[in-house]
Coordinates of C-alpha atoms in Angstrom, one line a residue:
M1 CA -12.8 32.6 -46.7
E2 CA -11.5 30.0 -44.3
M3 CA -12.9 30.2 -40.8
R4 CA -11.0 29.0 -37.7
A5 CA -12.5 26.3 -35.6
R6 CA -14.6 27.7 -32.8
H7 CA -12.4 26.3 -30.0
D8 CA -9.3 27.9 -31.6
L9 CA -11.0 31.3 -31.5
L10 CA -12.0 30.8 -27.9
S11 CA -8.5 29.7 -26.9
K12 CA -7.0 32.8 -28.6
L13 CA -9.4 35.1 -26.9
L14 CA -8.6 33.5 -23.5
E15 CA -4.9 33.9 -24.1
L16 CA -5.5 37.6 -24.8
V17 CA -7.4 38.0 -21.6
F18 CA -5.4 35.6 -19.5
P19 CA -1.9 35.3 -21.1
R20 CA -0.4 31.9 -20.6
K21 CA 3.2 31.7 -19.5
D22 CA 5.6 28.9 -20.4
T23 CA 7.1 27.2 -17.4
I24 CA 10.2 25.0 -16.8
T25 CA 10.6 22.4 -14.0
F26 CA 13.9 21.0 -12.8
E27 CA 13.6 17.7 -10.9
V28 CA 16.7 16.3 -9.2
V29 CA 16.5 12.7 -7.8
M30 CA 18.8 12.4 -4.8
N31 CA 20.5 9.2 -3.8
E32 CA 19.1 7.5 -0.7
D33 CA 22.2 8.2 1.4
A34 CA 22.6 11.8 0.0
M35 CA 19.5 13.3 1.6
D36 CA 18.5 13.5 5.2
H37 CA 14.9 14.0 6.5
V38 CA 14.1 17.2 4.6
M39 CA 10.6 18.4 3.7
V40 CA 10.1 22.0 2.7
A41 CA 8.2 23.9 0.0
V42 CA 8.0 27.6 -0.9
A43 CA 5.5 29.3 -3.2
R44 CA 3.2 32.3 -3.2
K45 CA 0.8 32.1 -0.3
K46 CA -2.3 30.8 -2.2
A47 CA -0.2 28.3 -4.1
A48 CA 1.6 27.2 -1.0
K49 CA -1.7 26.4 0.8
A50 CA -2.9 24.5 -2.3
M51 CA 0.4 22.5 -2.3
Q52 CA -0.1 21.6 1.4
K53 CA -3.5 20.3 0.7
E54 CA -2.7 18.5 -2.6
E55 CA 0.8 17.1 -2.2
R56 CA 0.5 13.9 -0.2
D57 CA 3.9 14.3 1.6
L58 CA 3.2 17.9 2.6
Q59 CA -0.4 17.0 3.6
K60 CA 0.8 14.2 5.8
F61 CA 4.0 15.6 7.4
A62 CA 4.1 19.4 6.9
S63 CA 2.2 22.6 7.6
V64 CA 2.2 26.2 6.5
L65 CA 4.5 28.0 8.8
A66 CA 3.6 31.3 10.5
P67 CA 5.4 34.3 9.1
A68 CA 8.7 35.1 10.9
S69 CA 8.6 37.9 13.5
A70 CA 9.7 41.5 12.5
G71 CA 13.4 41.8 11.7
K72 CA 13.7 38.0 11.1
K73 CA 12.0 37.6 7.7
W74 CA 13.3 34.7 5.7
V75 CA 11.2 35.1 2.6
A76 CA 9.4 37.9 0.8
D77 CA 5.9 38.9 2.0
E78 CA 4.3 37.3 -1.1
L79 CA 5.6 33.9 -0.2
A80 CA 4.7 31.2 2.3
V81 CA 6.8 28.3 3.6
V82 CA 5.4 24.8 4.0
A83 CA 7.7 22.6 6.1
E84 CA 7.9 19.7 8.6
S85 CA 9.7 21.9 11.0
K86 CA 11.0 25.5 11.4
E87 CA 14.5 24.1 12.0
V88 CA 14.7 22.6 8.5
A89 CA 13.0 25.6 6.8
G90 CA 15.4 27.9 8.5
D91 CA 18.4 25.8 7.5
M92 CA 17.2 25.5 3.9
I93 CA 16.2 29.1 3.3
T94 CA 19.4 31.1 3.9
E95 CA 20.5 34.6 3.0
A96 CA 22.2 33.2 -0.1
V97 CA 18.8 32.2 -1.6
V98 CA 17.0 34.8 -3.8
L99 CA 13.7 34.6 -1.9
G100 CA 14.3 37.5 0.4
E101 CA 12.4 40.8 -0.1
K102 CA 15.0 42.7 -2.1
A103 CA 16.1 39.9 -4.4
F104 CA 12.5 38.8 -4.9
E105 CA 11.5 42.2 -6.2
K106 CA 13.7 41.6 -9.2
M107 CA 13.6 37.9 -9.6
G108 CA 10.2 37.0 -8.2
K109 CA 8.2 37.3 -11.4
W110 CA 10.0 34.2 -12.7
F111 CA 9.7 32.1 -9.5
I112 CA 6.8 29.7 -9.1
S113 CA 7.8 27.2 -6.4
L114 CA 10.4 24.9 -4.9
H115 CA 9.6 21.6 -3.2
F116 CA 12.1 19.3 -1.5
S117 CA 11.0 16.0 0.0
D118 CA 12.4 12.7 1.2
Q119 CA 8.9 11.2 1.4
L120 CA 7.5 11.5 -2.1
A121 CA 5.1 8.8 -3.3
G122 CA 6.1 7.3 -6.6
S123 CA 9.2 5.9 -8.4
Y124 CA 11.6 8.2 -6.6
K125 CA 11.3 9.0 -2.9
K126 CA 13.9 11.8 -2.5
V127 CA 13.5 14.6 -5.0
L128 CA 14.3 18.3 -5.3
S129 CA 11.8 20.1 -7.6
F130 CA 12.2 23.7 -8.9
K131 CA 9.5 25.4 -11.0
F132 CA 10.0 28.7 -12.8
V133 CA 8.4 30.9 -15.4
L134 CA 10.3 30.7 -18.6
P135 CA 11.1 34.2 -19.8
D136 CA 11.2 35.2 -23.5
A137 CA 14.6 35.3 -25.2
N138 CA 15.2 39.0 -24.3
N139 CA 14.9 38.3 -20.6
M140 CA 16.6 34.9 -20.4
A141 CA 19.6 36.4 -18.5
D142 CA 17.2 37.1 -15.6
M143 CA 16.9 33.3 -15.1
T144 CA 20.6 32.9 -14.2
K145 CA 20.2 33.4 -10.4
L146 CA 17.1 31.2 -10.2
V147 CA 18.7 28.4 -12.2
A148 CA 21.7 28.7 -9.9
L149 CA 19.4 27.5 -7.1
V150 CA 19.5 24.0 -8.6
P151 CA 23.2 23.2 -8.0
F152 CA 23.2 25.3 -4.8
Y153 CA 20.5 23.1 -3.2
I154 CA 21.9 19.9 -4.5
D155 CA 25.1 20.7 -2.6
L156 CA 23.2 22.1 0.5
V157 CA 20.8 19.2 0.8
G158 CA 23.6 16.7 0.1
R159 CA 25.6 18.1 3.0
Y160 CA 22.7 18.8 5.3
K161 CA 22.4 16.8 8.5
L162 CA 19.7 17.3 11.1
S163 CA 20.5 18.4 14.6
S164 CA 21.0 15.5 17.1
A165 CA 17.7 16.4 18.7
R166 CA 15.6 16.1 15.5
T167 CA 17.5 13.1 14.4
K168 CA 16.6 11.5 17.8
A169 CA 13.0 12.6 17.3
A170 CA 12.9 11.2 13.8
Q171 CA 14.4 7.9 15.0
E172 CA 11.8 7.7 17.8
A173 CA 9.0 8.4 15.4
F174 CA 10.4 5.7 13.1
R175 CA 10.6 3.2 16.0
E176 CA 7.0 4.1 17.0
L177 CA 5.8 3.5 13.5
Q178 CA 7.6 0.2 13.4
G179 CA 6.0 -0.7 16.7
V180 CA 2.5 0.2 15.4
R181 CA 3.2 -1.9 12.3
Q182 CA 4.4 -4.9 14.4
E183 CA 1.4 -4.5 16.7
T184 CA -0.9 -4.5 13.7
L185 CA 0.8 -7.6 12.3
L186 CA 0.5 -9.5 15.6
R187 CA -3.1 -8.5 15.9
K188 CA -3.8 -9.8 12.3
K189 CA -2.0 -13.1 13.1
A190 CA -4.0 -13.5 16.3
E191 CA -7.3 -12.8 14.5
K192 CA -6.3 -15.3 11.8
K193 CA -5.4 -17.9 14.4
K194 CA -8.7 -17.4 16.2
L195 CA -10.7 -17.8 12.9
M196 CA -8.8 -21.0 12.2
E197 CA -9.5 -22.4 15.7
E198 CA -13.2 -21.5 15.4
A199 CA -13.3 -23.2 12.0
E200 CA -11.6 -26.3 13.4
A201 CA -14.0 -26.3 16.4
K202 CA -17.0 -26.1 14.1
L203 CA -15.5 -28.9 12.0
S204 CA -14.8 -31.0 15.1
A205 CA -18.4 -30.4 16.3
E206 CA -19.8 -31.5 12.9
V207 CA -17.7 -34.6 12.9
L208 CA -18.7 -35.4 16.5
R209 CA -22.4 -34.8 15.6
K210 CA -22.2 -37.2 12.7
K211 CA -20.4 -39.8 14.7
E212 CA -23.0 -39.6 17.5
E213 CA -25.8 -39.8 14.9
K214 CA -24.3 -42.9 13.4
E215 CA -24.0 -44.5 16.8
R216 CA -27.5 -43.6 17.7
N217 CA -28.8 -45.1 14.4
R218 CA -26.8 -48.3 15.1
Q219 CA -28.3 -48.6 18.6
M220 CA -31.8 -48.0 17.3
K221 CA -31.3 -50.8 14.8
K222 CA -29.9 -53.1 17.5
G223 CA -32.8 -52.5 19.9
A224 CA -35.5 -52.8 17.3
P225 CA -37.7 -56.1 17.4
K226 CA -36.8 -58.7 14.9
V227 CA -39.5 -59.8 12.5
K228 CA -39.2 -63.2 10.9
M229 CA -41.4 -64.2 8.0
L230 CA -42.3 -67.9 7.5
R231 CA -43.7 -69.4 4.3
S232 CA -46.3 -72.2 4.8

């Protein structure tokens, strides 16, 4: 009788208790001039909080938004939105998106998350990411509406422009950041110059000390009594 390896048996048991689901991720790299300042993510509440803590761009620039007031829900109750601003989140999550209460009842079991950012760290800075559960062959048709989000958002984000107020705020924030960088650069230059001047001063002091010591030795030799030895 051939026995299975112990770790294989454990993995099978775990899969029976906690069935693993296959997932599929679509990542769209946007051109630099085809995406404005957009940062928004949507996932189930627990996952959204984890994304905000773990994803560097969301951690630095975004926060979990408070649920919308009654009558103005933009996503199903199970979901949470992480965004840089409510304005962007509201513009990105429209009625056409299948994240509302009714649509999510049917399609939600296949949805994991979406994450759009113009501040990603890595090879590509502006990326749209969609993550779904991959159904079995019998339910593949259910993925149609979710997969349709990919071209929908490529078009929406590509055409999206911030309001003049937020554009101005973003520009001011950028100028402020540039000012901080310039100030830091000037401070470093000043510190470097000071260190060089101190080094030169120490060097000059050492040269002067040696010169004075040499002169003092010369004067001592000059003032010393001369001794003359005679042979008889």
